[in-house]
Every structure is written in structure tokens, then in C-alpha cells.
Amino acid sequence: MLNPSLTLCFPDRQKSCFACCPPIRPAGYEHLQHKNINKRILRENTAAFVSEERTIVPITGFSCWALGYVDENYRLVGCLLHPSQNDGLDLRYRVNYATKCQRESCREAQTFSELALSVKRFWLHLADGLDSFSYSSQTTNFLFRMIDWGTHLLNVISVIRSNRIYTTKSFLTVFPFFSTSLSPRAHAYLLNRLIKAENVHLLKSSLFRAEFEHLAASLAGEIAQNQVLQPDGTPVHRLSLDRDFLDYLRLSLDVRRMNEQEAMITKEEVDERIEKWRRALANLPSNSCSQSGTRVSKES
Ligand code: SF4
Ligand code: SF4
């Protein structure tokens, strides 16, 4: 059952996310580095806010005057102009980024909204104990990183472990695969094609992690070698193919433009390779992908 009211932005009464406010911050901005100053600014914004006021006051710099505390305990950080704070009235027109504010939703929030309620609850435990500042940080909130592996993997793991509660620490102890330094978005396509309910136990093996990293790197190297540059091709994000595959092309193979037919041929090549890995991995005992010293890639 989907539950639109349980969002990644406001998961409970202990914390909220404000990472995209205002939506003009430079990439890599980390508000945790300025926590004390930001706390003071949030308190000042909250105290200065007058809900009856209707004047337009543009945002200046990387801070928004309408970002403040939205609960009496000063735990939840949110937009003071949002309809939920103003009896249904949307006052976000009062800043000059109103349209951007209204449509802003990060990739992780979108993916999270596609999960069933029980799956959302399962994964939210990874963020237990975080306050709004840590929760809004991509550095300290592992949940965001986990969500980038995509709905298939989130569903498969939560279904087989639905009776457990994992904090980030206990989750990584059971599933050391996810300690990988590989970018989830760049590799979600490979992992989601490779891992199904019957072989999800592989994710409990750090040996599988090393194997996967090796396979991903060698596949990327091979494809890059055969790649013909297509400066007149379609920008990759506009191709009508699986979103995870387009991320793989862009973020893992560094392909910016490609024509549709070439992209489909590359996809077939990648799919074929993953299928070979899957068959080879099926013959390996759980938790021992490389213990014999034999790499799957040699067989594929
Ligand atoms: S107006 Fe609201 S949504 Fe827009 S940046 Fe400010 S706090 Fe965020
Ligand atoms: S960064 Fe994502 S999760 Fe955080 S407030 Fe913005 S849309 Fe919500």
C-alpha cells in the first residue's frame, strides 16, 4: 500500500529534511559545516516570520528567510510559506524562486514515494536517532545513499528481512556490500539486474563486494574501448530507455550523447554480460565468491 503522507522530507516528528532549501545552493553544499550559524538563522527566521504579511522578499545568497522551525520543540525545519503552515495557502510566491520551490523534489524523495508503506518504514530505521541537521546531510544520512540503489533492491531486501529493524550500523554489518565506495546511481542498473530474491544473500558478503567492483570496472573499461564518440547524438538523459540504464551510461561510462539505436545495442551487450555473471554467481556458495581465488569475470 502506497502512503503519500509518509515522505522522505518529513518522515516523523523528530526530524525533517531541508537539504534543497533554497534550491539554488551550489552542488556539494554541506550545511553541517555551518550548523551553529544555521541554527541561529533558523531561530531568527522563525521569530521574524509574520504569516499575515504578503510582500515579496527575494532570497539573497544561499539562505532563505522563509526556512524556519515548524514545531514548538524546534526539531523540525521546514518552509514557513508552505500551504501546510498557512491553512492551505501557498505563500511561496513571496520569494523569487517560487516556481522552483514548488516543483523541487530530489531524486531520492521521488524514489521513496514509489515504495509501499511497510517498505518505507523498514528503511526509515536507518535514520533513527538523527536530528534534522544530520538527516538533511548526504554525508551523515546513509538512507539517502541507500535509496539511490533504486526501488527494486529496496523492495527485495525489505521483503526478505521485513521482521528486522536495522540501524545504519547493524545494516552494514549484515550487508557489507553497501560499504562500497562505488556510486549507487552509477551502478544501480548493474546491481538491480544482477540481484534477485534468490541470490540476495550475496549482498552479505564483502567478497562479493570486491567481485562486483572488479566486474563493474572491467565492463566499463571494455565498453569504453569500443565506444565511438557521437557528438551529434541525443543527450543521454533524453533517450527513452530505462532510467537506471541512462544513469549507468552517463555516470559510469561517462557517455553524454548517443543515438537511440547505439544505446540499445550497448544495453544488450551489458545485459548479456550481467546474465553471464548471474549464472556464474549461482554456482558459487554463499559468502565465498572469491575464496577460491577464482574470479567470476574470468568465466564470463
Ligand atoms: S520559500 Fe520555502 S521552499 Fe522555497 S527555499 Fe524558502 S524555505 Fe525553501
Ligand atoms: S532534498 Fe529531497 S528529501 Fe530533502 S527536502 Fe528536498 S526533496 Fe525533500
CSV table of C-alpha atoms and ligand atoms in Angstrom, one decimal:
chain,number,residue,atom,x,y,z
A,1,MET,CA,0.0,0.0,0.0
A,2,LEU,CA,1.4,3.4,-1.0
A,3,ASN,CA,1.1,6.1,1.5
A,4,PRO,CA,1.8,9.6,0.1
A,5,SER,CA,1.7,11.2,3.6
A,6,LEU,CA,4.9,9.4,4.7
A,7,THR,CA,7.5,11.3,2.9
A,8,LEU,CA,11.3,11.4,2.9
A,9,CYS,CA,11.1,15.1,3.5
A,10,PHE,CA,9.0,14.8,6.7
A,11,PRO,CA,9.4,11.2,8.0
A,12,ASP,CA,8.3,11.7,11.6
A,13,ARG,CA,8.1,14.2,14.5
A,14,GLN,CA,11.8,14.0,15.3
A,15,LYS,CA,13.4,15.3,12.1
A,16,SER,CA,12.8,16.7,8.6
A,17,CYS,CA,15.0,17.4,5.6
A,18,PHE,CA,15.8,20.8,4.3
A,19,ALA,CA,18.7,20.0,2.0
A,20,CYS,CA,17.1,21.6,-1.0
A,21,CYS,CA,16.2,24.9,0.6
A,22,PRO,CA,16.8,27.2,-1.1
A,23,PRO,CA,17.0,25.3,-4.5
A,24,ILE,CA,19.9,27.4,-5.7
A,25,ARG,CA,22.7,26.1,-3.4
A,26,PRO,CA,25.9,25.0,-5.1
A,27,ALA,CA,26.5,21.3,-5.6
A,28,GLY,CA,28.2,19.8,-2.6
A,29,TYR,CA,27.0,22.5,-0.2
A,30,GLU,CA,27.1,20.9,3.3
A,31,HIS,CA,25.1,22.8,5.9
A,32,LEU,CA,26.5,20.7,8.7
A,33,GLN,CA,29.8,22.6,8.3
A,34,HIS,CA,27.8,25.8,9.4
A,35,LYS,CA,25.5,24.2,11.9
A,36,ASN,CA,25.6,26.8,14.7
A,37,ILE,CA,25.2,29.7,12.3
A,38,ASN,CA,22.4,28.0,10.6
A,39,LYS,CA,20.6,27.2,13.8
A,40,ARG,CA,20.8,30.8,14.8
A,41,ILE,CA,19.5,31.9,11.4
A,42,LEU,CA,16.6,29.4,11.6
A,43,ARG,CA,15.6,30.7,15.0
A,44,GLU,CA,15.7,34.3,13.7
A,45,ASN,CA,13.7,33.5,10.6
A,46,THR,CA,11.1,31.7,12.8
A,47,ALA,CA,10.8,34.7,15.2
A,48,ALA,CA,10.6,37.3,12.4
A,49,PHE,CA,8.0,35.5,10.4
A,50,VAL,CA,4.6,37.2,10.1
A,51,SER,CA,2.1,34.9,8.5
A,52,GLU,CA,-0.3,37.7,7.5
A,53,GLU,CA,2.4,39.6,5.6
A,54,ARG,CA,2.1,39.4,1.8
A,55,THR,CA,5.1,41.4,0.5
A,56,ILE,CA,7.6,39.9,-1.9
A,57,VAL,CA,11.1,39.5,-0.4
A,58,PRO,CA,13.6,37.8,-2.8
A,59,ILE,CA,16.0,35.2,-1.4
A,60,THR,CA,19.6,36.5,-1.2
A,61,GLY,CA,22.7,34.3,-1.2
A,62,PHE,CA,22.3,30.7,-0.3
A,63,SER,CA,20.0,31.2,2.7
A,64,CYS,CA,16.2,31.6,2.5
A,65,TRP,CA,14.4,33.9,5.0
A,66,ALA,CA,11.4,31.6,4.9
A,67,LEU,CA,13.2,28.5,6.2
A,68,GLY,CA,12.5,28.0,9.9
A,69,TYR,CA,11.3,25.8,12.7
A,70,VAL,CA,7.8,24.4,12.1
A,71,ASP,CA,7.2,22.7,15.5
A,72,GLU,CA,7.1,24.0,19.0
A,73,ASN,CA,10.1,21.9,20.0
A,74,TYR,CA,12.4,23.4,17.4
A,75,ARG,CA,13.2,20.0,15.9
A,76,LEU,CA,11.5,20.2,12.5
A,77,VAL,CA,12.9,22.5,9.9
A,78,GLY,CA,10.6,23.5,7.0
A,79,CYS,CA,9.2,26.2,4.8
A,80,LEU,CA,7.2,28.8,6.7
A,81,LEU,CA,5.4,29.7,3.5
A,82,HIS,CA,4.3,26.2,2.6
A,83,PRO,CA,0.5,25.6,2.5
A,84,SER,CA,0.7,23.1,5.4
A,85,GLN,CA,1.9,26.0,7.6
A,86,ASN,CA,-0.7,28.5,6.3
A,87,ASP,CA,-4.1,26.9,6.4
A,88,GLY,CA,-3.7,25.6,2.9
A,89,LEU,CA,-2.5,29.0,1.4
A,90,ASP,CA,0.7,28.7,-0.7
A,91,LEU,CA,2.7,31.8,0.1
A,92,ARG,CA,5.9,30.7,-1.6
A,93,TYR,CA,5.3,33.3,-4.3
A,94,ARG,CA,6.8,35.7,-1.7
A,95,VAL,CA,10.3,34.6,-2.7
A,96,ASN,CA,11.7,34.9,-6.2
A,97,TYR,CA,12.2,31.2,-6.6
A,98,ALA,CA,8.5,30.3,-6.0
A,99,THR,CA,8.1,28.1,-9.1
A,100,LYS,CA,11.3,26.3,-8.4
A,101,CYS,CA,10.4,25.8,-4.8
A,102,GLN,CA,7.0,24.4,-5.7
A,103,ARG,CA,8.3,21.8,-8.1
A,104,GLU,CA,11.5,21.0,-6.2
A,105,SER,CA,11.8,17.3,-5.3
A,106,CYS,CA,15.0,15.4,-5.2
A,107,ARG,CA,15.6,12.0,-6.9
A,108,GLU,CA,15.6,10.2,-3.6
A,109,ALA,CA,12.3,11.7,-2.5
A,110,GLN,CA,10.8,10.6,-5.8
A,111,THR,CA,12.1,7.0,-5.4
A,112,PHE,CA,11.0,6.9,-1.8
A,113,SER,CA,7.4,7.9,-2.8
A,114,GLU,CA,7.2,4.8,-5.0
A,115,LEU,CA,7.7,2.5,-2.1
A,116,ALA,CA,4.9,0.7,-0.2
A,117,LEU,CA,4.3,2.0,3.4
A,118,SER,CA,5.9,-1.1,5.0
A,119,VAL,CA,9.0,-0.8,2.9
A,120,LYS,CA,9.3,2.9,3.7
A,121,ARG,CA,9.1,2.2,7.4
A,122,PHE,CA,11.7,-0.6,7.1
A,123,TRP,CA,14.2,1.8,5.5
A,124,LEU,CA,13.5,4.8,7.7
A,125,HIS,CA,15.0,3.0,10.6
A,126,LEU,CA,18.4,3.6,9.0
A,127,ALA,CA,17.9,7.2,10.1
A,128,ASP,CA,16.8,6.5,13.7
A,129,GLY,CA,18.4,9.0,16.1
A,130,LEU,CA,19.3,11.6,13.5
A,131,ASP,CA,18.3,15.2,14.1
A,132,SER,CA,17.1,17.4,11.2
A,133,PHE,CA,20.7,18.6,10.5
A,134,SER,CA,22.2,15.2,10.3
A,135,TYR,CA,19.1,13.8,8.4
A,136,SER,CA,19.5,16.6,5.8
A,137,SER,CA,23.1,15.8,5.2
A,138,GLN,CA,24.1,13.4,2.4
A,139,THR,CA,27.3,12.8,4.5
A,140,THR,CA,25.6,11.6,7.7
A,141,ASN,CA,22.3,10.2,6.4
A,142,PHE,CA,23.1,6.8,4.9
A,143,LEU,CA,19.4,6.4,3.9
A,144,PHE,CA,19.8,8.8,1.0
A,145,ARG,CA,22.7,6.8,-0.3
A,146,MET,CA,20.8,3.5,0.1
A,147,ILE,CA,17.7,4.9,-1.7
A,148,ASP,CA,20.0,5.7,-4.7
A,149,TRP,CA,20.3,1.9,-5.3
A,150,GLY,CA,16.7,2.0,-6.5
A,151,THR,CA,13.3,0.6,-5.8
A,152,HIS,CA,14.0,-3.0,-6.9
A,153,LEU,CA,16.8,-3.5,-4.4
A,154,LEU,CA,15.0,-1.7,-1.6
A,155,ASN,CA,11.9,-3.9,-2.1
A,156,VAL,CA,13.9,-7.2,-2.4
A,157,ILE,CA,15.9,-6.6,0.8
A,158,SER,CA,13.0,-5.3,2.9
A,159,VAL,CA,10.7,-8.2,1.9
A,160,ILE,CA,13.2,-10.9,3.0
A,161,ARG,CA,14.2,-9.0,6.2
A,162,SER,CA,10.8,-7.5,7.0
A,163,ASN,CA,10.9,-8.8,10.6
A,164,ARG,CA,14.1,-7.0,11.4
A,165,ILE,CA,15.0,-3.4,12.4
A,166,TYR,CA,18.3,-2.1,11.1
A,167,THR,CA,20.1,1.0,12.1
A,168,THR,CA,22.8,2.0,9.6
A,169,LYS,CA,25.4,0.3,11.7
A,170,SER,CA,23.7,-3.0,12.0
A,171,PHE,CA,22.6,-2.9,8.4
A,172,LEU,CA,26.2,-2.5,7.2
A,173,THR,CA,27.3,-5.3,9.5
A,174,VAL,CA,24.8,-7.7,7.9
A,175,PHE,CA,25.1,-6.3,4.4
A,176,PRO,CA,28.8,-5.2,4.0
A,177,PHE,CA,28.3,-4.9,0.2
A,178,PHE,CA,26.8,-1.5,0.8
A,179,SER,CA,30.1,-0.2,2.3
A,180,THR,CA,31.3,0.0,-1.3
A,181,SER,CA,32.7,3.3,-2.4
A,182,LEU,CA,31.0,2.9,-5.8
A,183,SER,CA,28.4,5.5,-6.6
A,184,PRO,CA,24.9,3.8,-6.2
A,185,ARG,CA,23.3,5.8,-9.0
A,186,ALA,CA,26.1,5.0,-11.4
A,187,HIS,CA,25.9,1.2,-10.7
A,188,ALA,CA,22.2,0.7,-9.7
A,189,TYR,CA,21.5,-0.7,-13.1
A,190,LEU,CA,24.1,-3.5,-12.9
A,191,LEU,CA,23.2,-4.5,-9.3
A,192,ASN,CA,19.5,-4.4,-9.8
A,193,ARG,CA,19.8,-6.7,-12.9
A,194,LEU,CA,22.1,-9.0,-11.0
A,195,ILE,CA,20.4,-9.4,-7.6
A,196,LYS,CA,17.1,-11.1,-7.3
A,197,ALA,CA,15.3,-12.6,-4.3
A,198,GLU,CA,17.1,-15.9,-4.7
A,199,ASN,CA,20.6,-14.5,-4.6
A,200,VAL,CA,20.1,-11.5,-2.3
A,201,HIS,CA,22.4,-13.3,0.2
A,202,LEU,CA,25.4,-12.3,-1.9
A,203,LEU,CA,25.0,-8.8,-0.5
A,204,LYS,CA,26.0,-10.1,2.9
A,205,SER,CA,29.5,-10.9,1.5
A,206,SER,CA,32.3,-8.4,1.4
A,207,LEU,CA,34.0,-10.8,-1.1
A,208,PHE,CA,31.0,-10.3,-3.4
A,209,ARG,CA,31.5,-6.5,-3.0
A,210,ALA,CA,35.1,-6.8,-4.2
A,211,GLU,CA,34.0,-9.1,-7.1
A,212,PHE,CA,31.3,-6.7,-8.1
A,213,GLU,CA,33.6,-3.7,-8.0
A,214,HIS,CA,36.1,-5.6,-10.2
A,215,LEU,CA,33.4,-6.7,-12.7
A,216,ALA,CA,31.9,-3.2,-12.9
A,217,ALA,CA,35.3,-1.6,-13.6
A,218,SER,CA,36.3,-4.2,-16.2
A,219,LEU,CA,33.0,-3.9,-18.0
A,220,ALA,CA,33.2,-0.1,-18.1
A,221,GLY,CA,36.7,-0.3,-19.5
A,222,GLU,CA,35.7,-2.8,-22.2
A,223,ILE,CA,32.7,-0.8,-23.3
A,224,ALA,CA,34.6,2.5,-23.3
A,225,GLN,CA,37.3,0.9,-25.5
A,226,ASN,CA,34.7,0.0,-28.2
A,227,GLN,CA,32.7,3.2,-27.8
A,228,VAL,CA,32.5,5.5,-30.8
A,229,LEU,CA,32.0,9.2,-29.8
A,230,GLN,CA,28.7,10.5,-31.0
A,231,PRO,CA,28.8,14.3,-30.6
A,232,ASP,CA,25.6,14.6,-32.7
A,233,GLY,CA,23.7,12.0,-30.7
A,234,THR,CA,20.8,12.7,-28.4
A,235,PRO,CA,21.7,13.9,-24.9
A,236,VAL,CA,21.6,10.7,-22.9
A,237,HIS,CA,19.0,11.9,-20.3
A,238,ARG,CA,16.5,12.3,-23.2
A,239,LEU,CA,16.8,8.8,-24.6
A,240,SER,CA,13.6,6.7,-24.0
A,241,LEU,CA,15.3,3.9,-22.1
A,242,ASP,CA,15.3,2.6,-18.5
A,243,ARG,CA,16.2,5.5,-16.1
A,244,ASP,CA,18.8,3.4,-14.3
A,245,PHE,CA,20.5,2.4,-17.6
A,246,LEU,CA,20.7,6.0,-18.6
A,247,ASP,CA,22.4,6.8,-15.3
A,248,TYR,CA,24.8,3.9,-15.9
A,249,LEU,CA,25.7,5.4,-19.4
A,250,ARG,CA,26.1,8.9,-18.0
A,251,LEU,CA,27.7,8.3,-14.6
A,252,SER,CA,29.6,5.1,-15.1
A,253,LEU,CA,30.6,5.2,-18.7
A,254,ASP,CA,30.7,9.0,-19.0
A,255,VAL,CA,28.6,9.0,-22.2
A,256,ARG,CA,26.9,12.3,-22.7
A,257,ARG,CA,25.4,11.8,-26.1
A,258,MET,CA,24.3,8.7,-28.0
A,259,ASN,CA,21.8,7.8,-30.7
A,260,GLU,CA,18.9,5.5,-29.6
A,261,GLN,CA,20.0,2.6,-31.6
A,262,GLU,CA,23.5,2.6,-30.3
A,263,ALA,CA,22.2,2.9,-26.8
A,264,MET,CA,20.1,-0.2,-27.3
A,265,ILE,CA,23.0,-2.2,-28.7
A,266,THR,CA,25.1,-1.1,-25.6
A,267,LYS,CA,22.2,-2.1,-23.3
A,268,GLU,CA,22.0,-5.6,-24.9
A,269,GLU,CA,25.8,-6.0,-24.5
A,270,VAL,CA,25.6,-5.0,-20.8
A,271,ASP,CA,22.5,-7.2,-20.2
A,272,GLU,CA,24.2,-10.2,-21.8
A,273,ARG,CA,27.3,-9.7,-19.6
A,274,ILE,CA,25.2,-9.4,-16.5
A,275,GLU,CA,23.3,-12.6,-17.3
A,276,LYS,CA,26.7,-14.4,-17.6
A,277,TRP,CA,27.7,-13.0,-14.2
A,278,ARG,CA,24.4,-14.2,-12.7
A,279,ARG,CA,24.9,-17.7,-14.0
A,280,ALA,CA,28.5,-17.8,-12.8
A,281,LEU,CA,27.5,-16.5,-9.3
A,282,ALA,CA,24.7,-19.1,-9.0
A,283,ASN,CA,27.4,-21.8,-8.9
A,284,LEU,CA,29.3,-20.1,-6.1
A,285,PRO,CA,28.5,-20.9,-2.5
A,286,SER,CA,27.1,-18.0,-0.5
A,287,ASN,CA,29.7,-15.8,1.3
A,288,SER,CA,32.6,-17.2,-0.7
A,289,CYS,CA,32.6,-15.5,-4.1
A,290,SER,CA,36.3,-15.2,-4.3
A,291,GLN,CA,37.5,-17.5,-1.6
A,292,SER,CA,38.8,-20.0,-4.1
A,293,GLY,CA,40.7,-17.2,-5.8
A,294,THR,CA,38.7,-17.7,-9.0
A,295,ARG,CA,37.2,-14.5,-10.3
A,296,VAL,CA,33.7,-14.7,-11.9
A,297,SER,CA,34.9,-12.4,-14.6
A,298,LYS,CA,37.3,-15.0,-15.9
A,299,GLU,CA,34.4,-17.3,-16.6
A,300,SER,CA,32.3,-14.7,-18.3
B,1,SF4,S1,10.5,29.6,0.1
B,1,SF4,FE1,10.2,27.7,1.3
B,1,SF4,S2,10.6,26.1,-0.2
B,1,SF4,FE2,11.5,28.0,-1.1
B,1,SF4,S3,13.6,28.0,-0.5
B,1,SF4,FE3,12.5,29.2,1.0
B,1,SF4,S4,12.0,27.7,2.6
B,1,SF4,FE4,12.5,26.5,0.8
B,2,SF4,S1,16.4,17.3,-0.6
B,2,SF4,FE1,14.8,15.8,-1.1
B,2,SF4,S2,14.2,14.8,0.8
B,2,SF4,FE2,15.2,16.7,1.3
B,2,SF4,S3,13.6,18.3,1.5
B,2,SF4,FE3,14.4,18.3,-0.6
B,2,SF4,S4,13.0,17.0,-1.8
B,2,SF4,FE4,12.7,16.5,0.4
